[in-house]
PDB file of C-alpha atoms in Angstrom:
ATOM      1  CA  MET A   1       0.000   0.000   0.000  1.00 94.00           C
ATOM      2  CA  LYS A   2       1.128   3.529  -0.832  1.00 96.00           C
ATOM      3  CA  LEU A   3       0.332   6.901   0.730  1.00 97.00           C
ATOM      4  CA  SER A   4      -1.499   9.890  -0.715  1.00 97.00           C
ATOM      5  CA  VAL A   5      -2.757  13.163   0.744  1.00 98.00           C
ATOM      6  CA  PHE A   6      -6.120  14.867   0.264  1.00 97.00           C
ATOM      7  CA  THR A   7      -5.311  18.568   0.073  1.00 97.00           C
ATOM      8  CA  VAL A   8      -8.411  19.625   2.011  1.00 96.00           C
ATOM      9  CA  ALA A   9      -6.252  18.777   5.049  1.00 96.00           C
ATOM     10  CA  THR A  10      -3.380  21.087   4.032  1.00 96.00           C
ATOM     11  CA  PRO A  11      -5.128  24.455   3.584  1.00 95.00           C
ATOM     12  CA  ASP A  12      -2.118  26.588   4.488  1.00 95.00           C
ATOM     13  CA  LEU A  13       0.113  25.189   1.711  1.00 96.00           C
ATOM     14  CA  THR A  14       0.153  26.280  -1.902  1.00 96.00           C
ATOM     15  CA  PRO A  15       0.074  23.432  -4.458  1.00 97.00           C
ATOM     16  CA  VAL A  16       3.847  23.587  -4.979  1.00 98.00           C
ATOM     17  CA  GLU A  17       4.489  23.707  -1.222  1.00 97.00           C
ATOM     18  CA  LEU A  18       2.195  20.715  -0.796  1.00 97.00           C
ATOM     19  CA  ALA A  19       4.100  18.714  -3.392  1.00 98.00           C
ATOM     20  CA  LYS A  20       7.417  19.430  -1.657  1.00 97.00           C
ATOM     21  CA  ALA A  21       5.931  18.525   1.749  1.00 97.00           C
ATOM     22  CA  ALA A  22       4.564  15.271   0.359  1.00 97.00           C
ATOM     23  CA  VAL A  23       7.958  14.287  -1.035  1.00 97.00           C
ATOM     24  CA  THR A  24       9.616  15.062   2.310  1.00 96.00           C
ATOM     25  CA  ALA A  25       7.079  12.887   4.134  1.00 95.00           C
ATOM     26  CA  GLY A  26       7.425   9.969   1.711  1.00 96.00           C
ATOM     27  CA  ILE A  27       3.934  10.398   0.240  1.00 97.00           C
ATOM     28  CA  GLU A  28       3.487   9.365  -3.393  1.00 97.00           C
ATOM     29  CA  GLY A  29       0.043  10.600  -4.493  1.00 98.00           C
ATOM     30  CA  ILE A  30      -2.067  13.762  -4.394  1.00 98.00           C
ATOM     31  CA  GLU A  31      -5.851  14.060  -4.129  1.00 98.00           C
ATOM     32  CA  TRP A  32      -6.648  17.626  -5.164  1.00 98.00           C
ATOM     33  CA  ARG A  33      -9.511  19.467  -3.488  1.00 98.00           C
ATOM     34  CA  PHE A  34     -11.771  20.755  -6.293  1.00 98.00           C
ATOM     35  CA  LYS A  35     -13.612  23.749  -4.862  1.00 96.00           C
ATOM     36  CA  ASP A  36     -13.599  27.502  -5.227  1.00 95.00           C
ATOM     37  CA  ILE A  37     -12.734  29.877  -2.394  1.00 90.00           C
ATOM     38  CA  PRO A  38     -15.713  32.063  -1.425  1.00 90.00           C
ATOM     39  CA  ALA A  39     -15.126  35.740  -2.110  1.00 88.00           C
ATOM     40  CA  ASP A  40     -15.714  36.631   1.536  1.00 90.00           C
ATOM     41  CA  ALA A  41     -13.086  34.091   2.652  1.00 88.00           C
ATOM     42  CA  ALA A  42     -10.146  35.366   0.638  1.00 82.00           C
ATOM     43  CA  ASN A  43      -8.753  37.472   3.498  1.00 86.00           C
ATOM     44  CA  GLU A  44      -9.354  34.856   6.177  1.00 90.00           C
ATOM     45  CA  ALA A  45      -6.690  32.632   7.694  1.00 89.00           C
ATOM     46  CA  PRO A  46      -6.335  29.358   5.747  1.00 89.00           C
ATOM     47  CA  SER A  47      -8.979  26.802   6.710  1.00 89.00           C
ATOM     48  CA  PHE A  48     -10.081  23.332   5.624  1.00 91.00           C
ATOM     49  CA  TRP A  49     -13.368  24.222   3.949  1.00 89.00           C
ATOM     50  CA  ARG A  50     -13.163  27.952   3.142  1.00 92.00           C
ATOM     51  CA  ASN A  51      -9.844  29.661   2.399  1.00 93.00           C
ATOM     52  CA  ASN A  52      -8.034  26.505   1.324  1.00 92.00           C
ATOM     53  CA  LEU A  53      -4.927  27.487  -0.636  1.00 93.00           C
ATOM     54  CA  CYS A  54      -4.387  23.954  -1.944  1.00 96.00           C
ATOM     55  CA  SER A  55      -7.443  23.695  -4.183  1.00 97.00           C
ATOM     56  CA  ILE A  56      -8.289  23.537  -7.866  1.00 97.00           C
ATOM     57  CA  ASP A  57     -10.908  26.129  -8.816  1.00 97.00           C
ATOM     58  CA  PRO A  58     -13.755  24.486 -10.789  1.00 97.00           C
ATOM     59  CA  LYS A  59     -13.467  27.373 -13.254  1.00 97.00           C
ATOM     60  CA  ALA A  60      -9.744  26.749 -13.848  1.00 97.00           C
ATOM     61  CA  THR A  61      -8.558  27.200 -17.419  1.00 97.00           C
ATOM     62  CA  ASP A  62      -6.711  24.525 -19.377  1.00 97.00           C
ATOM     63  CA  GLU A  63      -3.472  26.409 -18.728  1.00 97.00           C
ATOM     64  CA  GLU A  64      -4.137  26.463 -14.979  1.00 97.00           C
ATOM     65  CA  LEU A  65      -4.981  22.757 -14.945  1.00 98.00           C
ATOM     66  CA  GLU A  66      -1.762  22.053 -16.801  1.00 98.00           C
ATOM     67  CA  GLN A  67       0.134  23.577 -13.869  1.00 97.00           C
ATOM     68  CA  PHE A  68      -1.402  20.993 -11.534  1.00 98.00           C
ATOM     69  CA  ARG A  69      -0.352  18.220 -13.901  1.00 98.00           C
ATOM     70  CA  LEU A  70       3.195  19.565 -14.002  1.00 98.00           C
ATOM     71  CA  ILE A  71       3.418  19.985 -10.226  1.00 98.00           C
ATOM     72  CA  ALA A  72       3.023  16.224  -9.883  1.00 97.00           C
ATOM     73  CA  VAL A  73       5.326  15.405 -12.789  1.00 97.00           C
ATOM     74  CA  ASN A  74       8.080  17.725 -11.584  1.00 97.00           C
ATOM     75  CA  HIS A  75       8.045  16.184  -8.090  1.00 98.00           C
ATOM     76  CA  ASN A  76       7.692  12.532  -9.211  1.00 98.00           C
ATOM     77  CA  LEU A  77       4.238  12.343  -7.660  1.00 98.00           C
ATOM     78  CA  VAL A  78       1.006  10.796  -8.896  1.00 98.00           C
ATOM     79  CA  ASN A  79      -2.075  12.929  -9.459  1.00 98.00           C
ATOM     80  CA  LEU A  80      -4.386  10.361  -7.946  1.00 98.00           C
ATOM     81  CA  SER A  81      -7.712  12.150  -7.659  1.00 98.00           C
ATOM     82  CA  VAL A  82      -9.759  15.268  -8.257  1.00 98.00           C
ATOM     83  CA  THR A  83     -12.099  15.497  -5.295  1.00 98.00           C
ATOM     84  CA  PRO A  84     -15.124  17.805  -5.524  1.00 98.00           C
ATOM     85  CA  TYR A  85     -18.341  18.219  -3.555  1.00 97.00           C
ATOM     86  CA  LEU A  86     -21.173  16.902  -5.734  1.00 96.00           C
ATOM     87  CA  ASN A  87     -23.903  15.991  -3.254  1.00 92.00           C
ATOM     88  CA  ASP A  88     -26.508  17.721  -5.428  1.00 95.00           C
ATOM     89  CA  CYS A  89     -25.778  15.019  -8.037  1.00 96.00           C
ATOM     90  CA  ASN A  90     -25.518  17.567 -10.838  1.00 97.00           C
ATOM     91  CA  VAL A  91     -24.473  15.757 -14.028  1.00 98.00           C
ATOM     92  CA  ALA A  92     -23.026  18.821 -15.786  1.00 98.00           C
ATOM     93  CA  GLU A  93     -20.859  19.675 -12.769  1.00 98.00           C
ATOM     94  CA  THR A  94     -19.760  16.055 -12.580  1.00 98.00           C
ATOM     95  CA  GLU A  95     -18.674  16.066 -16.227  1.00 98.00           C
ATOM     96  CA  ASN A  96     -16.599  19.191 -15.539  1.00 98.00           C
ATOM     97  CA  VAL A  97     -14.723  17.267 -12.850  1.00 98.00           C
ATOM     98  CA  PHE A  98     -14.154  14.274 -15.134  1.00 98.00           C
ATOM     99  CA  LYS A  99     -12.703  16.645 -17.746  1.00 98.00           C
ATOM    100  CA  ALA A 100     -10.365  18.238 -15.196  1.00 98.00           C
ATOM    101  CA  ALA A 101      -9.232  14.836 -13.934  1.00 98.00           C
ATOM    102  CA  ARG A 102      -8.378  13.686 -17.445  1.00 98.00           C
ATOM    103  CA  GLN A 103      -6.453  16.893 -18.113  1.00 98.00           C
ATOM    104  CA  ILE A 104      -4.221  16.552 -15.049  1.00 98.00           C
ATOM    105  CA  GLY A 105      -3.849  12.772 -15.412  1.00 98.00           C
ATOM    106  CA  ALA A 106      -5.823  11.732 -12.314  1.00 98.00           C
ATOM    107  CA  SER A 107      -7.112   8.173 -11.957  1.00 97.00           C
ATOM    108  CA  PHE A 108     -10.454   8.921 -10.324  1.00 98.00           C
ATOM    109  CA  ILE A 109     -12.858  11.554  -9.048  1.00 98.00           C
ATOM    110  CA  ARG A 110     -15.270  11.559  -6.115  1.00 98.00           C
ATOM    111  CA  VAL A 111     -18.802  11.480  -7.491  1.00 98.00           C
ATOM    112  CA  GLY A 112     -21.787  12.600  -5.453  1.00 97.00           C
ATOM    113  CA  VAL A 113     -24.318  10.903  -3.231  1.00 98.00           C
ATOM    114  CA  PRO A 114     -27.275  12.711  -1.661  1.00 98.00           C
ATOM    115  CA  GLY A 115     -27.046  13.967   1.900  1.00 98.00           C
ATOM    116  CA  TYR A 116     -29.445  12.614   4.499  1.00 98.00           C
ATOM    117  CA  ASP A 117     -30.924  14.852   7.212  1.00 97.00           C
ATOM    118  CA  ARG A 118     -34.382  13.288   7.808  1.00 97.00           C
ATOM    119  CA  SER A 119     -36.064  15.868   5.552  1.00 98.00           C
ATOM    120  CA  GLN A 120     -36.438  13.480   2.591  1.00 98.00           C
ATOM    121  CA  ASN A 121     -37.212   9.774   2.431  1.00 98.00           C
ATOM    122  CA  TYR A 122     -34.161   7.559   1.988  1.00 98.00           C
ATOM    123  CA  ASN A 123     -35.846   5.544  -0.763  1.00 98.00           C
ATOM    124  CA  ASP A 124     -36.464   8.661  -2.851  1.00 98.00           C
ATOM    125  CA  LEU A 125     -32.847   9.759  -2.383  1.00 98.00           C
ATOM    126  CA  PHE A 126     -31.641   6.285  -3.331  1.00 98.00           C
ATOM    127  CA  LYS A 127     -33.569   6.421  -6.612  1.00 98.00           C
ATOM    128  CA  LYS A 128     -32.103   9.861  -7.349  1.00 98.00           C
ATOM    129  CA  ALA A 129     -28.592   8.560  -6.672  1.00 98.00           C
ATOM    130  CA  VAL A 130     -29.010   5.495  -8.893  1.00 98.00           C
ATOM    131  CA  ASP A 131     -30.180   7.654 -11.798  1.00 98.00           C
ATOM    132  CA  TYR A 132     -27.243  10.013 -11.298  1.00 98.00           C
ATOM    133  CA  LEU A 133     -24.725   7.162 -11.089  1.00 98.00           C
ATOM    134  CA  HIS A 134     -25.888   5.797 -14.435  1.00 98.00           C
ATOM    135  CA  HIS A 135     -24.805   9.144 -15.900  1.00 98.00           C
ATOM    136  CA  ALA A 136     -21.563   9.052 -13.891  1.00 98.00           C
ATOM    137  CA  GLN A 137     -20.780   5.569 -15.209  1.00 98.00           C
ATOM    138  CA  GLU A 138     -21.242   6.758 -18.786  1.00 98.00           C
ATOM    139  CA  LEU A 139     -18.949   9.720 -18.104  1.00 98.00           C
ATOM    140  CA  SER A 140     -16.355   7.400 -16.585  1.00 98.00           C
ATOM    141  CA  GLN A 141     -16.373   5.330 -19.744  1.00 98.00           C
ATOM    142  CA  GLN A 142     -16.169   8.443 -21.912  1.00 98.00           C
ATOM    143  CA  TYR A 143     -13.267  10.108 -20.091  1.00 98.00           C
ATOM    144  CA  GLY A 144     -11.334   7.031 -18.908  1.00 98.00           C
ATOM    145  CA  VAL A 145     -11.485   8.166 -15.265  1.00 98.00           C
ATOM    146  CA  LYS A 146     -13.089   6.174 -12.448  1.00 98.00           C
ATOM    147  CA  GLY A 147     -15.821   7.607 -10.219  1.00 98.00           C
ATOM    148  CA  ILE A 148     -15.926   6.706  -6.526  1.00 98.00           C
ATOM    149  CA  ILE A 149     -18.528   7.298  -3.838  1.00 98.00           C
ATOM    150  CA  GLU A 150     -17.349   7.945  -0.294  1.00 98.00           C
ATOM    151  CA  ILE A 151     -18.503   6.309   2.912  1.00 98.00           C
ATOM    152  CA  HIS A 152     -19.521   9.488   4.715  1.00 98.00           C
ATOM    153  CA  HIS A 153     -21.742  10.443   7.633  1.00 98.00           C
ATOM    154  CA  ASN A 154     -24.860  12.510   6.937  1.00 98.00           C
ATOM    155  CA  THR A 155     -25.272  10.932   3.485  1.00 98.00           C
ATOM    156  CA  ILE A 156     -27.132   7.868   2.232  1.00 98.00           C
ATOM    157  CA  THR A 157     -23.809   5.942   2.242  1.00 98.00           C
ATOM    158  CA  PRO A 158     -22.563   6.165   5.862  1.00 98.00           C
ATOM    159  CA  SER A 159     -21.452   2.513   5.922  1.00 98.00           C
ATOM    160  CA  ALA A 160     -19.865  -0.092   3.677  1.00 98.00           C
ATOM    161  CA  GLY A 161     -23.160  -1.949   3.562  1.00 98.00           C
ATOM    162  CA  LEU A 162     -25.175   1.027   2.324  1.00 98.00           C
ATOM    163  CA  ALA A 163     -22.421   2.050  -0.093  1.00 98.00           C
ATOM    164  CA  HIS A 164     -22.466  -1.468  -1.540  1.00 98.00           C
ATOM    165  CA  LYS A 165     -26.250  -1.399  -1.844  1.00 98.00           C
ATOM    166  CA  LEU A 166     -25.989   1.746  -3.948  1.00 98.00           C
ATOM    167  CA  ILE A 167     -23.020   0.771  -6.111  1.00 98.00           C
ATOM    168  CA  SER A 168     -23.564  -2.968  -6.624  1.00 97.00           C
ATOM    169  CA  GLY A 169     -25.557  -2.570  -9.850  1.00 96.00           C
ATOM    170  CA  PHE A 170     -22.710  -0.800 -11.620  1.00 98.00           C
ATOM    171  CA  ASN A 171     -19.455  -1.860 -13.259  1.00 98.00           C
ATOM    172  CA  PRO A 172     -16.586  -1.824 -10.713  1.00 98.00           C
ATOM    173  CA  ASP A 173     -14.247  -0.816 -13.524  1.00 98.00           C
ATOM    174  CA  ASN A 174     -16.079   2.519 -13.700  1.00 98.00           C
ATOM    175  CA  LEU A 175     -17.530   3.121 -10.227  1.00 98.00           C
ATOM    176  CA  GLY A 176     -16.157   2.178  -6.823  1.00 98.00           C
ATOM    177  CA  VAL A 177     -16.130   3.037  -3.141  1.00 98.00           C
ATOM    178  CA  LEU A 178     -13.844   5.140  -0.959  1.00 98.00           C
ATOM    179  CA  HIS A 179     -13.658   3.502   2.478  1.00 98.00           C
ATOM    180  CA  ASP A 180     -13.318   5.992   5.349  1.00 98.00           C
ATOM    181  CA  ALA A 181     -13.191   4.538   8.851  1.00 98.00           C
ATOM    182  CA  GLY A 182     -12.850   8.009  10.391  1.00 98.00           C
ATOM    183  CA  ASN A 183     -16.197   9.048   8.940  1.00 98.00           C
ATOM    184  CA  MET A 184     -17.693   5.807  10.281  1.00 98.00           C
ATOM    185  CA  VAL A 185     -16.937   6.941  13.833  1.00 98.00           C
ATOM    186  CA  HIS A 186     -19.551   9.667  13.424  1.00 98.00           C
ATOM    187  CA  GLU A 187     -22.068   7.351  11.757  1.00 97.00           C
ATOM    188  CA  GLY A 188     -22.068   3.985  10.010  1.00 97.00           C
ATOM    189  CA  TYR A 189     -19.638   1.746  11.908  1.00 97.00           C
ATOM    190  CA  GLU A 190     -19.459  -1.850  10.766  1.00 96.00           C
ATOM    191  CA  ASN A 191     -16.832  -4.513  11.309  1.00 97.00           C
ATOM    192  CA  TYR A 192     -14.078  -3.386   8.968  1.00 97.00           C
ATOM    193  CA  ARG A 193     -13.213  -6.739   7.459  1.00 98.00           C
ATOM    194  CA  MET A 194     -16.843  -7.676   6.865  1.00 98.00           C
ATOM    195  CA  GLY A 195     -17.423  -4.392   5.062  1.00 98.00           C
ATOM    196  CA  LEU A 196     -14.271  -4.749   2.997  1.00 98.00           C
ATOM    197  CA  GLU A 197     -15.197  -8.291   2.031  1.00 98.00           C
ATOM    198  CA  LEU A 198     -18.643  -7.103   0.993  1.00 98.00           C
ATOM    199  CA  LEU A 199     -17.247  -4.298  -1.159  1.00 98.00           C
ATOM    200  CA  GLY A 200     -14.929  -6.716  -2.962  1.00 98.00           C
ATOM    201  CA  PRO A 201     -14.005  -5.298  -6.395  1.00 98.00           C
ATOM    202  CA  TYR A 202     -15.726  -1.984  -5.595  1.00 98.00           C
ATOM    203  CA  LEU A 203     -13.090  -1.082  -2.970  1.00 98.00           C
ATOM    204  CA  ALA A 204     -11.193   1.626  -4.851  1.00 98.00           C
ATOM    205  CA  HIS A 205      -9.534   3.861  -2.250  1.00 98.00           C
ATOM    206  CA  VAL A 206      -9.100   4.315   1.515  1.00 98.00           C
ATOM    207  CA  HIS A 207      -8.900   7.455   3.654  1.00 98.00           C
ATOM    208  CA  VAL A 208      -6.963   7.578   6.923  1.00 96.00           C
ATOM    209  CA  LYS A 209      -8.170   9.929   9.654  1.00 96.00           C
ATOM    210  CA  ASN A 210      -9.627   9.541  13.138  1.00 97.00           C
ATOM    211  CA  ALA A 211     -12.476  10.763  15.334  1.00 97.00           C
ATOM    212  CA  ARG A 212     -13.854  10.148  18.819  1.00 97.00           C
ATOM    213  CA  TRP A 213     -16.933  10.585  21.008  1.00 97.00           C
ATOM    214  CA  VAL A 214     -16.875  12.970  23.974  1.00 96.00           C
ATOM    215  CA  PRO A 215     -19.545  13.989  26.503  1.00 95.00           C
ATOM    216  CA  THR A 216     -21.111  17.405  25.955  1.00 93.00           C
ATOM    217  CA  GLY A 217     -21.775  17.939  29.656  1.00 90.00           C
ATOM    218  CA  GLU A 218     -25.473  18.350  28.874  1.00 93.00           C
ATOM    219  CA  GLU A 219     -28.483  16.169  29.523  1.00 91.00           C
ATOM    220  CA  GLN A 220     -31.801  15.777  27.718  1.00 91.00           C
ATOM    221  CA  ASN A 221     -34.721  14.050  29.424  1.00 92.00           C
ATOM    222  CA  GLY A 222     -32.298  12.429  31.848  1.00 90.00           C
ATOM    223  CA  LEU A 223     -29.948  11.200  29.122  1.00 94.00           C
ATOM    224  CA  LYS A 224     -26.317  12.302  29.031  1.00 93.00           C
ATOM    225  CA  LEU A 225     -25.494  13.721  25.607  1.00 95.00           C
ATOM    226  CA  TRP A 226     -22.398  12.915  23.581  1.00 96.00           C
ATOM    227  CA  LYS A 227     -20.934  14.377  20.408  1.00 96.00           C
ATOM    228  CA  SER A 228     -18.386  13.200  17.861  1.00 97.00           C
ATOM    229  CA  GLU A 229     -15.320  15.245  16.970  1.00 97.00           C
ATOM    230  CA  TRP A 230     -12.186  14.865  14.885  1.00 96.00           C
ATOM    231  CA  ALA A 231      -9.107  13.475  16.632  1.00 96.00           C
ATOM    232  CA  PRO A 232      -5.402  12.942  15.936  1.00 92.00           C
ATOM    233  CA  LEU A 233      -4.600   9.686  14.167  1.00 92.00           C
ATOM    234  CA  ASP A 234      -3.518   7.785  17.288  1.00 90.00           C
ATOM    235  CA  ASN A 235      -6.051   9.266  19.716  1.00 93.00           C
ATOM    236  CA  GLY A 236      -9.454   8.300  18.359  1.00 96.00           C
ATOM    237  CA  VAL A 237     -11.857   5.399  18.017  1.00 96.00           C
ATOM    238  CA  VAL A 238     -10.441   3.832  14.846  1.00 97.00           C
ATOM    239  CA  ASN A 239      -8.045   0.939  15.475  1.00 95.00           C
ATOM    240  CA  PHE A 240      -5.825   1.517  12.466  1.00 94.00           C
ATOM    241  CA  LYS A 241      -3.613  -1.516  13.059  1.00 93.00           C
ATOM    242  CA  GLN A 242      -6.743  -3.664  12.795  1.00 95.00           C
ATOM    243  CA  LEU A 243      -7.998  -1.772   9.754  1.00 97.00           C
ATOM    244  CA  LEU A 244      -4.677  -2.152   7.938  1.00 96.00           C
ATOM    245  CA  ASP A 245      -4.554  -5.866   8.808  1.00 96.00           C
ATOM    246  CA  ASP A 246      -8.075  -6.223   7.408  1.00 98.00           C
ATOM    247  CA  LEU A 247      -7.088  -4.377   4.232  1.00 98.00           C
ATOM    248  CA  LYS A 248      -4.174  -6.772   3.801  1.00 97.00           C
ATOM    249  CA  ALA A 249      -6.493  -9.717   4.393  1.00 98.00           C
ATOM    250  CA  VAL A 250      -8.751  -8.731   1.480  1.00 98.00           C
ATOM    251  CA  GLY A 251      -5.776  -8.076  -0.798  1.00 98.00           C
ATOM    252  CA  TYR A 252      -6.034  -4.285  -0.975  1.00 98.00           C
ATOM    253  CA  ASP A 253      -2.836  -2.794  -2.399  1.00 96.00           C
ATOM    254  CA  GLY A 254      -3.981   0.713  -3.368  1.00 97.00           C
ATOM    255  CA  TYR A 255      -3.429   4.084  -1.736  1.00 98.00           C
ATOM    256  CA  LEU A 256      -4.102   5.220   1.822  1.00 98.00           C
ATOM    257  CA  GLY A 257      -5.166   8.858   1.669  1.00 97.00           C
ATOM    258  CA  ILE A 258      -4.027  10.922   4.638  1.00 94.00           C
ATOM    259  CA  GLU A 259      -6.395  13.455   6.200  1.00 94.00           C
ATOM    260  CA  ASP A 260      -6.479  15.193   9.574  1.00 93.00           C
ATOM    261  CA  PHE A 261      -9.058  17.668  10.813  1.00 94.00           C
ATOM    262  CA  SER A 262      -8.053  17.721  14.486  1.00 91.00           C
ATOM    263  CA  GLY A 263      -6.276  21.050  14.059  1.00 87.00           C
ATOM    264  CA  GLN A 264      -3.457  19.960  16.340  1.00 86.00           C
ATOM    265  CA  PHE A 265      -0.682  20.002  13.744  1.00 85.00           C
ATOM    266  CA  GLY A 266       0.655  22.229  11.020  1.00 88.00           C
ATOM    267  CA  SER A 267       0.449  20.676   7.574  1.00 92.00           C
ATOM    268  CA  GLN A 268       4.095  19.595   7.248  1.00 90.00           C
ATOM    269  CA  GLU A 269       4.162  18.147  10.772  1.00 92.00           C
ATOM    270  CA  MET A 270       0.856  16.369  10.164  1.00 93.00           C
ATOM    271  CA  LEU A 271       2.032  14.768   6.922  1.00 94.00           C
ATOM    272  CA  THR A 272       5.356  13.627   8.350  1.00 94.00           C
ATOM    273  CA  SER A 273       3.782  12.291  11.557  1.00 92.00           C
ATOM    274  CA  PHE A 274       0.886  10.526   9.817  1.00 92.00           C
ATOM    275  CA  ALA A 275       3.106   8.951   7.176  1.00 94.00           C
ATOM    276  CA  SER A 276       5.523   7.666   9.813  1.00 94.00           C
ATOM    277  CA  LYS A 277       2.761   6.130  11.920  1.00 92.00           C
ATOM    278  CA  VAL A 278       0.972   4.475   9.001  1.00 93.00           C
ATOM    279  CA  LYS A 279       4.211   2.983   7.710  1.00 91.00           C
ATOM    280  CA  GLN A 280       4.946   1.667  11.206  1.00 92.00           C
ATOM    281  CA  TRP A 281       1.508   0.006  11.398  1.00 91.00           C
ATOM    282  CA  LEU A 282       1.949  -1.473   7.918  1.00 90.00           C
ATOM    283  CA  ALA A 283       5.266  -3.084   8.841  1.00 84.00           C
TER     284      ALA A 283
END
């Protein structure tokens, strides 16, 4: 297994700085955040989801996209993914991402799945997602880039089981699943190996981050309330040694994408520390 980094987690680095930091940490692949910076965020301090300096603008020109291709080439890195936010399941926006991925030489993009917040029936959202994924599969075939759905809380795919239910009618050569055990702390936990076995050929990528549950100090109708929050890699609920053993058991030999939203490290320190720990657990 090899290491990559999703640039949402390195908001204070420019693309070139990120490439240099990845090389220093022994990371081989880059997953580029594909999102614009809101106009009112431009003067803010760098942050994961607003003023993220390590992002591809969806309106980037061909010349600008070429710079992202060259950043990887010039640092002997792999442009692994273009990773947007497509939860509205907009086909035109999705095609724009496929085009960008092909231009920079990326292997896959993250396609959308609907969010779930109790306001709409799951079955209706499932039907919407299936229709959208038929379009995404056609685009994958057209552009030669794979589409993957992510196991993510507050969506209709919070677990391996529900991700498999959604994706199982499609060709695993075109559409797959991004396994994220850190997201499954918030919602969707299943035995890792069972979920990986179920996904089988649809297992396309893995993210590495951690989270934990902490008491809020509040009560509601006599019940103590808890909340989930992001945590450093070695101080959360996910047992990464077990997860990596389970990945080995099912024959996974792809990338492990590093993320960290705990806010306890600068980007360079985070990448170096995470890479060292993951390599130690893989040994």
